[in-house]
Coordinates of C-alpha atoms in Angstrom, one line a residue:
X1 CA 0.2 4.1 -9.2
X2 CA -1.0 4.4 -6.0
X3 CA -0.5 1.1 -3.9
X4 CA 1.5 -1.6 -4.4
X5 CA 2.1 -5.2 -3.1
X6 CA 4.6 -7.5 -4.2
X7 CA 5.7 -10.0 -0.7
X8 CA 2.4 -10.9 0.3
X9 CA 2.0 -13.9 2.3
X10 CA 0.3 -16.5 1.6
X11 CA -3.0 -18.1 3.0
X12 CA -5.5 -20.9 2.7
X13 CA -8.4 -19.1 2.0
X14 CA -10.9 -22.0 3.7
X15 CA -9.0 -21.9 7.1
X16 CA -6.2 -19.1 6.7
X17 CA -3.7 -21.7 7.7
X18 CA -0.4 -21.3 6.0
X19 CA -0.1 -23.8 3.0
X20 CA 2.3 -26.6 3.2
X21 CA 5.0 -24.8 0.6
X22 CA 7.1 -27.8 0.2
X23 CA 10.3 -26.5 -2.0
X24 CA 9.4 -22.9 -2.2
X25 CA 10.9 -20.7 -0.1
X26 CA 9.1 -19.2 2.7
X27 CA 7.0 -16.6 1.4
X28 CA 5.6 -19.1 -1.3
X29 CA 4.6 -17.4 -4.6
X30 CA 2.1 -14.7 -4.7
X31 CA 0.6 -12.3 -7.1
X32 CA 2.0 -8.7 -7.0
X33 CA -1.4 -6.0 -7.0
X34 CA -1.1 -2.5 -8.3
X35 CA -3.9 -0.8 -6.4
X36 CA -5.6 2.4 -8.1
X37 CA -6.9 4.9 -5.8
X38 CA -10.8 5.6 -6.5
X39 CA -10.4 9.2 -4.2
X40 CA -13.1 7.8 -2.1
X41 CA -11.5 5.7 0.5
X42 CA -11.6 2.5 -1.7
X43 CA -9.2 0.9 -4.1
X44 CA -9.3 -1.5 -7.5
X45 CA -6.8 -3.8 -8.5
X46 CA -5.6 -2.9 -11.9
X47 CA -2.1 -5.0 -11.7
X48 CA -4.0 -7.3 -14.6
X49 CA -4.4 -4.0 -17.1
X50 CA -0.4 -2.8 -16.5
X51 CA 0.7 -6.7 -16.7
X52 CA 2.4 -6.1 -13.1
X53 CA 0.1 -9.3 -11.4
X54 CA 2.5 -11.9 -11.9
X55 CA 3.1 -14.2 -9.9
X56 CA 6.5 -14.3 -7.7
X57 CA 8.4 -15.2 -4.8
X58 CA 9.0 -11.6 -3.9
X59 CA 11.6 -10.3 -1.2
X60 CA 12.1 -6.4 -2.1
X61 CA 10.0 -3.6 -3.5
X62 CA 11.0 0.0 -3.8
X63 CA 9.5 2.8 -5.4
X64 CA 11.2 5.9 -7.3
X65 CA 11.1 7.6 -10.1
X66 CA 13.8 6.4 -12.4
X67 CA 13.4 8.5 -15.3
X68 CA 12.7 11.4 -13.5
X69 CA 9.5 12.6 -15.8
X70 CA 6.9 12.5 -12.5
X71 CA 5.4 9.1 -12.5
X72 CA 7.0 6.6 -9.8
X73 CA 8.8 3.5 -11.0
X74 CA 8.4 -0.3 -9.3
X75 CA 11.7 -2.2 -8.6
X76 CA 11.3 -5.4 -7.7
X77 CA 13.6 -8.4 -6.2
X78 CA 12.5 -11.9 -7.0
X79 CA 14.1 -15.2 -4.7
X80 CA 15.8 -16.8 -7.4
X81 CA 15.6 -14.4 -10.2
X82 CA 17.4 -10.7 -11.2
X83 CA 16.1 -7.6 -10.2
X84 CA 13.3 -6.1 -12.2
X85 CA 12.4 -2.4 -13.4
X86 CA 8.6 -1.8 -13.8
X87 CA 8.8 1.2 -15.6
X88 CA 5.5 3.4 -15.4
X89 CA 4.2 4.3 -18.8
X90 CA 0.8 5.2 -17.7
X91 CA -1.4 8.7 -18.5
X92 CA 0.4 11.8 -17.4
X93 CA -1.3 13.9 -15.2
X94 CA 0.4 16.8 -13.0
X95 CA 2.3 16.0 -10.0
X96 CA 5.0 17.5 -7.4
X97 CA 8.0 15.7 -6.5
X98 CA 9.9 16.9 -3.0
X99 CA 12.8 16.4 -1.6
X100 CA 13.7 17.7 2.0
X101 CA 16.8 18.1 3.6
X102 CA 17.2 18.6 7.3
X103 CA 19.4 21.3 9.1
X104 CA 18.2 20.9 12.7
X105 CA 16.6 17.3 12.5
X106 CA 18.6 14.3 10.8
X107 CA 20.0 15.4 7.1
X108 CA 17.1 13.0 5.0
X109 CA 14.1 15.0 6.9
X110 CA 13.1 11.1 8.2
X111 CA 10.1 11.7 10.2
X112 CA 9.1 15.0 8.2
X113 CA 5.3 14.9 7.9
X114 CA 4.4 17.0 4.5
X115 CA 0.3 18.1 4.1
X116 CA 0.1 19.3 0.4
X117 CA -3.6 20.9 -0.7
X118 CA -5.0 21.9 -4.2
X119 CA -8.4 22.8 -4.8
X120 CA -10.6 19.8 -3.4
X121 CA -7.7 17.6 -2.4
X122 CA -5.3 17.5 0.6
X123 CA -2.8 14.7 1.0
X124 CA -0.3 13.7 3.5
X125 CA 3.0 12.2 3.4
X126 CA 5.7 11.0 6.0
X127 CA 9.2 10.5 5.1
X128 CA 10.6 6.9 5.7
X129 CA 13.8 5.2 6.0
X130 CA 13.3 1.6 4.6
X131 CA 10.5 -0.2 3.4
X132 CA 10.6 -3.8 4.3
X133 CA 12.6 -7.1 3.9
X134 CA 15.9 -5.7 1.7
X135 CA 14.2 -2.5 0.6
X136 CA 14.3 1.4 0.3
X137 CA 12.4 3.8 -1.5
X138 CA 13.0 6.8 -2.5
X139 CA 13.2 9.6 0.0
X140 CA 12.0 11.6 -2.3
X141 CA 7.8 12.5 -1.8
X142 CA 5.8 12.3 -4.8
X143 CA 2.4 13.8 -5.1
X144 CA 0.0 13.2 -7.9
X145 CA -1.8 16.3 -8.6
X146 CA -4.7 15.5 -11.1
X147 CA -5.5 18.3 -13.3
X148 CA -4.5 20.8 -10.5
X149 CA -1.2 23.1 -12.3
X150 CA -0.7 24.7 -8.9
X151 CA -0.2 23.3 -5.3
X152 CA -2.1 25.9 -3.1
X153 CA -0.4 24.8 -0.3
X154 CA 2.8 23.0 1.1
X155 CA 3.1 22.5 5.5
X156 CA 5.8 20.7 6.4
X157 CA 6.6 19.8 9.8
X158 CA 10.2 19.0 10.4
X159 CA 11.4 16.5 13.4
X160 CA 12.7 19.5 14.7
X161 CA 9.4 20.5 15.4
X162 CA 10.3 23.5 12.9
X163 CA 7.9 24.5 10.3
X164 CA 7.8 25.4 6.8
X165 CA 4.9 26.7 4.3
X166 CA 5.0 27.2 0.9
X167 CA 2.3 28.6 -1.4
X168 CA 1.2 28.4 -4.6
X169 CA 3.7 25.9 -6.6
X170 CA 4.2 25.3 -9.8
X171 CA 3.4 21.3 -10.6
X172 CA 5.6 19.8 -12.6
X173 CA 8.8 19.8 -10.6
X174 CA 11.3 18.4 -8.3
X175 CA 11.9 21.2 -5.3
X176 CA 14.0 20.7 -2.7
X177 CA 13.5 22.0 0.8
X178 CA 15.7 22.9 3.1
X179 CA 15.1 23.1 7.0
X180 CA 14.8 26.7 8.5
X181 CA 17.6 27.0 11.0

């Protein structure tokens, strides 16, 4: 999984007015998308393939792995209906889980910018507090890592301004990380 939308809004497609949504609630129903990265700037829609573009009056997403076994989980809150575990069953490829803990900056490393390379691939992530309307995802950072068995490279820049690098990691695993004092 690489993207995914469940509150969308929703539009007329003619004049992008919003439709008239009569007993619904606000948001209207809309059809989640599960977005596969194509590792060219682009994305495909492939919610139809893992059954995940229904359609639903969402209000809260968050992602995390559940089961721990390195491929991130979808919960999703419905208006009007329980909570809902998407559980990701999809080919297992290598990957690096992280979790950082701050000494100097705030304890959950929230602002934390992570830059993670492998041979051919570099990828970024920045740690967030809260995703949207009633949700939270995991504070954890997740990083697919293809065939790659090794990360060549971790930089993380703390909100301390503090730095860390780490070098040649074993995939596979949750690490934490701790803030250098």
């Amino acid at each position: 999984m690489d993207m995914f939308d469940g509150v969308g809004r929703r539009r007329d497609e003619k004049e992008g007015a919003l439709f008239n949504l009569g007993s619904n609630s606000l948001n209207g129903n809309e059809r989640d998308c599960l977005y596969r990265n194509n590792g060219d700037g682009t994305f495909t829609d492939v919610a139809y393939v893992d059954n995940t573009d229904r359609v639903e009056d969402g209000r809260g997403v968050a992602i995390f792995d559940y089961d721990q076994d390195g491929r991130p989980d979808i919960a999703l809150r419905n208006y009007r209906q329980p909570a809902q575990l998407m559980h990701n069953v999809g080919t297992q490829n290598n990957w690096l889980e992280l979790k950082l803990i701050g000494t100097r900056s705030n304890r959950d490393a929230v602002g934390a910018h992570v830059l993670l390379t492998t041979p051919g691939l570099l990828q970024m992530r920045e740690v967030h507090a809260g995703s949207g309307f009633v949700s939270g995802s995991s504070l954890v950072q997740h990083f697919g890592l293809g065939s790659a068995t090794v990360a060549d490279q971790i930089r993380i820049r703390w909100p301390s301004g503090a730095e860390s690098v780490l070098t040649d990691v074993p995939a596979n695993q949750l690490l934490t990380v701790r803030e250098p004092s």
